[in-house]
PDB file of C-alpha atoms in Angstrom:
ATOM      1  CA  UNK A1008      84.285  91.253 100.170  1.00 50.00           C
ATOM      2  CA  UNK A1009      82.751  94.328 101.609  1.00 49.00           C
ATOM      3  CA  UNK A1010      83.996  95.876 104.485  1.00 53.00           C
ATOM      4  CA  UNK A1011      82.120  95.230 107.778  1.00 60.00           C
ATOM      5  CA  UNK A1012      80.373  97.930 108.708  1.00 68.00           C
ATOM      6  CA  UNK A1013      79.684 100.104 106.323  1.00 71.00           C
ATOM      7  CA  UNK A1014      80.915 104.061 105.595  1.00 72.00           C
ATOM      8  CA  UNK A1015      83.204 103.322 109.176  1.00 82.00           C
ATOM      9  CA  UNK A1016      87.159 102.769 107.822  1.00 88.00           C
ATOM     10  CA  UNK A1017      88.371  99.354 108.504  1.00 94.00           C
ATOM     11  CA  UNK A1018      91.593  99.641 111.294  1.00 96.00           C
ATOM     12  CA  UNK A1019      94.483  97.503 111.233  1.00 96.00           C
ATOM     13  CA  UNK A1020      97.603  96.891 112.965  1.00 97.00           C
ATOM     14  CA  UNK A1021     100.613  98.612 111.020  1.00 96.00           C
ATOM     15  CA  UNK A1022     102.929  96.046 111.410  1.00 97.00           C
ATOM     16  CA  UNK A1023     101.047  93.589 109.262  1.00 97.00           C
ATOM     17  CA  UNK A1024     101.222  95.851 105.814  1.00 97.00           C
ATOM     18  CA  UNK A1025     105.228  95.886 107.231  1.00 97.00           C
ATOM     19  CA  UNK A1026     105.085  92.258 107.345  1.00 98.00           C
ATOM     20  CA  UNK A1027     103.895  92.139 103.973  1.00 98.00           C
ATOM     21  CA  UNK A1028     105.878  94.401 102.406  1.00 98.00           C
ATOM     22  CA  UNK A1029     108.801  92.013 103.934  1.00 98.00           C
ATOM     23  CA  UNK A1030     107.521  89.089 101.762  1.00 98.00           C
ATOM     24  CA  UNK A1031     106.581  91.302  98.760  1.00 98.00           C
ATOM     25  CA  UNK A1032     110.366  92.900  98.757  1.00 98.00           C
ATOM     26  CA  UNK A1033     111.878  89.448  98.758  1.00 98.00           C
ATOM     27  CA  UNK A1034     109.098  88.021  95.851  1.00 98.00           C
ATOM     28  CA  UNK A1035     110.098  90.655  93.780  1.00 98.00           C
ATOM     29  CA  UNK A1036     113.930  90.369  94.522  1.00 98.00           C
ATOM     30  CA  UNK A1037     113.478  86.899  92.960  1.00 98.00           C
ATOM     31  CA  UNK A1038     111.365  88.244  90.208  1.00 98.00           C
ATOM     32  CA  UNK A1039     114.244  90.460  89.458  1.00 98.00           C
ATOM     33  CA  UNK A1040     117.038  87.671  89.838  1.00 98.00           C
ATOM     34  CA  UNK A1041     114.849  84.846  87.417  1.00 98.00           C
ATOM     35  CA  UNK A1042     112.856  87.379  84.931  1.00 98.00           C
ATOM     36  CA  UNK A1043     109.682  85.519  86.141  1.00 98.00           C
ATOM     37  CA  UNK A1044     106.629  87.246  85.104  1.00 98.00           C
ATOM     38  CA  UNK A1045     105.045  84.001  86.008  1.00 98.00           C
ATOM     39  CA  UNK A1046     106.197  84.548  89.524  1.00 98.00           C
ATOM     40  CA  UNK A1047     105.103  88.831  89.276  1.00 98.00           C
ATOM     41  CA  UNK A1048     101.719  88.014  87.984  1.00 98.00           C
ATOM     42  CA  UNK A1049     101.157  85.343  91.367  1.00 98.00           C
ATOM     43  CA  UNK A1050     102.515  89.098  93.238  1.00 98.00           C
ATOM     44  CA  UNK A1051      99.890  90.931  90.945  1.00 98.00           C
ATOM     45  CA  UNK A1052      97.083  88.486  92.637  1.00 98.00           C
ATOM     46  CA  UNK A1053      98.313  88.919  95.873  1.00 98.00           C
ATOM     47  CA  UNK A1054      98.177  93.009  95.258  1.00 98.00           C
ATOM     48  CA  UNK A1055      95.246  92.495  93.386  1.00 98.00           C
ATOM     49  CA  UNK A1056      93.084  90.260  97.173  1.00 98.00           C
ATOM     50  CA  UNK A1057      94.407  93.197  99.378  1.00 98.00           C
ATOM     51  CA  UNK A1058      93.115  96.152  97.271  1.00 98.00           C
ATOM     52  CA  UNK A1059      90.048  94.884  96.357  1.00 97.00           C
ATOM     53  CA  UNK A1060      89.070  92.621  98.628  1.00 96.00           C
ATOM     54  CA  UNK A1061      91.002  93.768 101.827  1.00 96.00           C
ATOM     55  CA  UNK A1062      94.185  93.360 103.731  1.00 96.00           C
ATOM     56  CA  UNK A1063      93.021  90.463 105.802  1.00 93.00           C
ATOM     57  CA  UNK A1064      91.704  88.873 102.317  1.00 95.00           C
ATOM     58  CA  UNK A1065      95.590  89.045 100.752  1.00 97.00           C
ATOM     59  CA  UNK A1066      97.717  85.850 101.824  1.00 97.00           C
ATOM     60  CA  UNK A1067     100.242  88.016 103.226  1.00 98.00           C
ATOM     61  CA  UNK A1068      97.841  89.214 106.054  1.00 96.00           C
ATOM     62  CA  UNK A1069      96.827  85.915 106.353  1.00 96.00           C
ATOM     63  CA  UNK A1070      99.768  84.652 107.189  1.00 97.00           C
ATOM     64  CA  UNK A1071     100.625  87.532 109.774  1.00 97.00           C
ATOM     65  CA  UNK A1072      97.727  86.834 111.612  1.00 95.00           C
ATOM     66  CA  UNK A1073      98.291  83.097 112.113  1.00 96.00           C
ATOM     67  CA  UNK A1074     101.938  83.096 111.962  1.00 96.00           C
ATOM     68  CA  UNK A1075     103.523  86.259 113.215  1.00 97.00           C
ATOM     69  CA  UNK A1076     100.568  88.309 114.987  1.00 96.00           C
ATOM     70  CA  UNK A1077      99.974  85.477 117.740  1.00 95.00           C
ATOM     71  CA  UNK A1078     103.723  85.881 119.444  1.00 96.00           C
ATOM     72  CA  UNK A1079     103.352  89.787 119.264  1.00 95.00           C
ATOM     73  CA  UNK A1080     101.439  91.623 121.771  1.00 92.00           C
ATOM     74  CA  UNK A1081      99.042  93.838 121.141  1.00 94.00           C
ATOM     75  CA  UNK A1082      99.823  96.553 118.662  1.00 95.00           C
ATOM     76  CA  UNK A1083     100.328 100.451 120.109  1.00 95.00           C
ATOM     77  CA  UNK A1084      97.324 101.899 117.871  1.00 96.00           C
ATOM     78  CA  UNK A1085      95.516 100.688 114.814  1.00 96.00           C
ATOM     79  CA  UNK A1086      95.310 102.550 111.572  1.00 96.00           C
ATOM     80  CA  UNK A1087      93.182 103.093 108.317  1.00 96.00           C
ATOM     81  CA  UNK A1088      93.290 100.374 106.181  1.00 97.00           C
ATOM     82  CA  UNK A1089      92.179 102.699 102.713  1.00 97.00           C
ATOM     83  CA  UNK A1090      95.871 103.823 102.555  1.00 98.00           C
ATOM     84  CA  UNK A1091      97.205 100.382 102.545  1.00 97.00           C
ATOM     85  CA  UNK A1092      95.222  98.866 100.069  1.00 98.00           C
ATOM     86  CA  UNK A1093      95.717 102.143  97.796  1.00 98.00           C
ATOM     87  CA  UNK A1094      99.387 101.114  97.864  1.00 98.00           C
ATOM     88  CA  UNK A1095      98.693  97.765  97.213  1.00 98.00           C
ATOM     89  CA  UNK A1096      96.670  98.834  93.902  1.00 98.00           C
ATOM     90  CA  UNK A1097      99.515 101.115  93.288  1.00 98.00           C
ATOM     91  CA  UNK A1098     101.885  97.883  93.733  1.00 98.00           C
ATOM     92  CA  UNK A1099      99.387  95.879  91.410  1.00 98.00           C
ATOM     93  CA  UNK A1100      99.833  98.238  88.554  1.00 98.00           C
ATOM     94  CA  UNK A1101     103.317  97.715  88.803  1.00 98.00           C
ATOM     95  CA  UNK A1102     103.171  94.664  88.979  1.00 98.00           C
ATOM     96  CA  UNK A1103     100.396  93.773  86.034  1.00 98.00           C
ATOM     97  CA  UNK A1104     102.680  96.220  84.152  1.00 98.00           C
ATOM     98  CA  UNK A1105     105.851  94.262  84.616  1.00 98.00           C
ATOM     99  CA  UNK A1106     104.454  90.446  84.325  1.00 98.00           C
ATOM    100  CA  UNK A1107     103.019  91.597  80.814  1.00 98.00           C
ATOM    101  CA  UNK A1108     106.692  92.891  79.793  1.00 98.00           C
ATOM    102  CA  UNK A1109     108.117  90.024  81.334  1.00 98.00           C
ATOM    103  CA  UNK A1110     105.853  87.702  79.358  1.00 98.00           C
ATOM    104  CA  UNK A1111     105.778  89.351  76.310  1.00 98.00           C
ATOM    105  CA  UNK A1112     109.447  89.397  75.881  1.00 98.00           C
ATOM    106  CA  UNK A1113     109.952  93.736  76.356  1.00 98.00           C
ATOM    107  CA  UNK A1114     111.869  92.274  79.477  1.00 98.00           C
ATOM    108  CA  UNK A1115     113.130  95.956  80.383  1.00 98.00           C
ATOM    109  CA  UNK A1116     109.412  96.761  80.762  1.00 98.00           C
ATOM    110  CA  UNK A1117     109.571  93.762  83.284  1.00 98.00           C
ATOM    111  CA  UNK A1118     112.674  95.172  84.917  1.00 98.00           C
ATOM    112  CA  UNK A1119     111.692  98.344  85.336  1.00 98.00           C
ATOM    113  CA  UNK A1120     108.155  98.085  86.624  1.00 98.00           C
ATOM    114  CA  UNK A1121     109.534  95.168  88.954  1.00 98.00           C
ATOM    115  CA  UNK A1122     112.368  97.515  90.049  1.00 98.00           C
ATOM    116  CA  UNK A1123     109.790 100.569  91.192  1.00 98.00           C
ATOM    117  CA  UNK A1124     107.778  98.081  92.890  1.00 98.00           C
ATOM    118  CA  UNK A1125     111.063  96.611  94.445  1.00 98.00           C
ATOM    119  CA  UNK A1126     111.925 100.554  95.688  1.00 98.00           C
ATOM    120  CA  UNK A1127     108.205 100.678  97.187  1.00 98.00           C
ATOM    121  CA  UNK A1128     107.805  97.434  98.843  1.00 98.00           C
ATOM    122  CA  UNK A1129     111.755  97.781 100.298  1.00 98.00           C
ATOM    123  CA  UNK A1130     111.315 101.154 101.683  1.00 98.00           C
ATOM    124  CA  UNK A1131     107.702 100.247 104.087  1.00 98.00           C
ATOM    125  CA  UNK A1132     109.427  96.879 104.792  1.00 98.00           C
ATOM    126  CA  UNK A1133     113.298  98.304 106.197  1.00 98.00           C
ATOM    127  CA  UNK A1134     111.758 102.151 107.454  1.00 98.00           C
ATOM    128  CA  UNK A1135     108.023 101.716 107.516  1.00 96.00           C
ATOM    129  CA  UNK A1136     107.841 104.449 104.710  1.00 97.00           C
ATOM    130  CA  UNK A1137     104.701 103.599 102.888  1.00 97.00           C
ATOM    131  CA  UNK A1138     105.299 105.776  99.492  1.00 97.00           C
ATOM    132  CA  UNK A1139     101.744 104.072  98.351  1.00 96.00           C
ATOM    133  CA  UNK A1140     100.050 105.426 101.708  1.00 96.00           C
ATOM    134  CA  UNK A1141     101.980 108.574 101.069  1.00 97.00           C
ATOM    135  CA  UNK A1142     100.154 108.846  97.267  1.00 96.00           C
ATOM    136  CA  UNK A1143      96.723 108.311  99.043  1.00 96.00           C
ATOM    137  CA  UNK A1144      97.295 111.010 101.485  1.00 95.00           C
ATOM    138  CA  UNK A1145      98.343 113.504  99.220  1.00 96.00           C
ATOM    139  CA  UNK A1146      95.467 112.247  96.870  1.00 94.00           C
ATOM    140  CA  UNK A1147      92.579 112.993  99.677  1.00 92.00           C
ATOM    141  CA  UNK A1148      94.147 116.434 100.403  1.00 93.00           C
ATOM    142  CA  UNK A1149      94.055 117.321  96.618  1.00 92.00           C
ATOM    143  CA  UNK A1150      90.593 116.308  96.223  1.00 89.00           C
ATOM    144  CA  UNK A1151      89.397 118.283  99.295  1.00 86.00           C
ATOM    145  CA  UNK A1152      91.500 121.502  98.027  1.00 87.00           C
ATOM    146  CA  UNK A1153      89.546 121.195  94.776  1.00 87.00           C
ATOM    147  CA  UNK A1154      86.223 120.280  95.764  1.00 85.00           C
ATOM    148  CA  UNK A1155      86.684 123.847  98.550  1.00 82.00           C
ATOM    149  CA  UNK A1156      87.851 126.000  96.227  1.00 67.00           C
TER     150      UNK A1156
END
């Protein structure tokens, strides 16, 4: 789905990537606990709706604004949405990464790529430290350094 208007960066409230990354930290505590890679591949499609499509396109935002946004008030400020869903592509090559181990039987791959995802998701859901927003930032400044000088 494209984004509504064009070349203007979609804003969102910050606490519903938080929100998410509270449901993605406990999907992939239980991918960890059962060795699903049935269960990280269904977290792969969720990734998979917010980076392409959109945060309000992933289930996870879907279900903050229905569920949890309605008894909050208003959020302070509103912020790009582009670093967001550049974590959650970050999160769904992690994820495609570990439901292929897990699947394929190299269940350390599984582990391991479950486990980084884990350390991501947990960190933006208990301090609001998004390492995938982080990535994008320091991407963008990289690519302006390069392209002026």
């Amino acid at each position: 789905m494209p984004d509504p208007t064009p070349g203007v960066p979609v804003r969102v409230d910050p606490r519903g990537p938080r929100f998410a990354a509270v449901l993605t930290t406990l999907v992939l505590l239980l991918v960890l606990l059962t060795g699903s890679g049935v269960l990280l591949a269904a977290q792969a499609v969720v990734f998979a709706l917010g980076a392409v499509a959109g945060l309000r396109w992933s289930p996870y935002g879907w279900l903050y604004r229905r569920l949890v946004r309605p008894r909050l008030g208003p959020p302070r400020e509103l912020e790009d949405e582009r670093p967001p869903r550049f974590a959650q592509a970050v999160g769904l090559g992690f994820a495609v990464v570990g439901a292929a181990g897990y699947l394929s039987g190299v269940t350390w791959l599984g582990i391991a790529a479950s486990a980084a995802a884990l350390a991501a998701a947990f960190l933006n859901a208990a301090f609001g430290y998004c390492l995938g927003c982080e990535l994008y930032l320091l991407a963008v400044r990289s690519r302006a350094r390069l392209s002026n000088g």
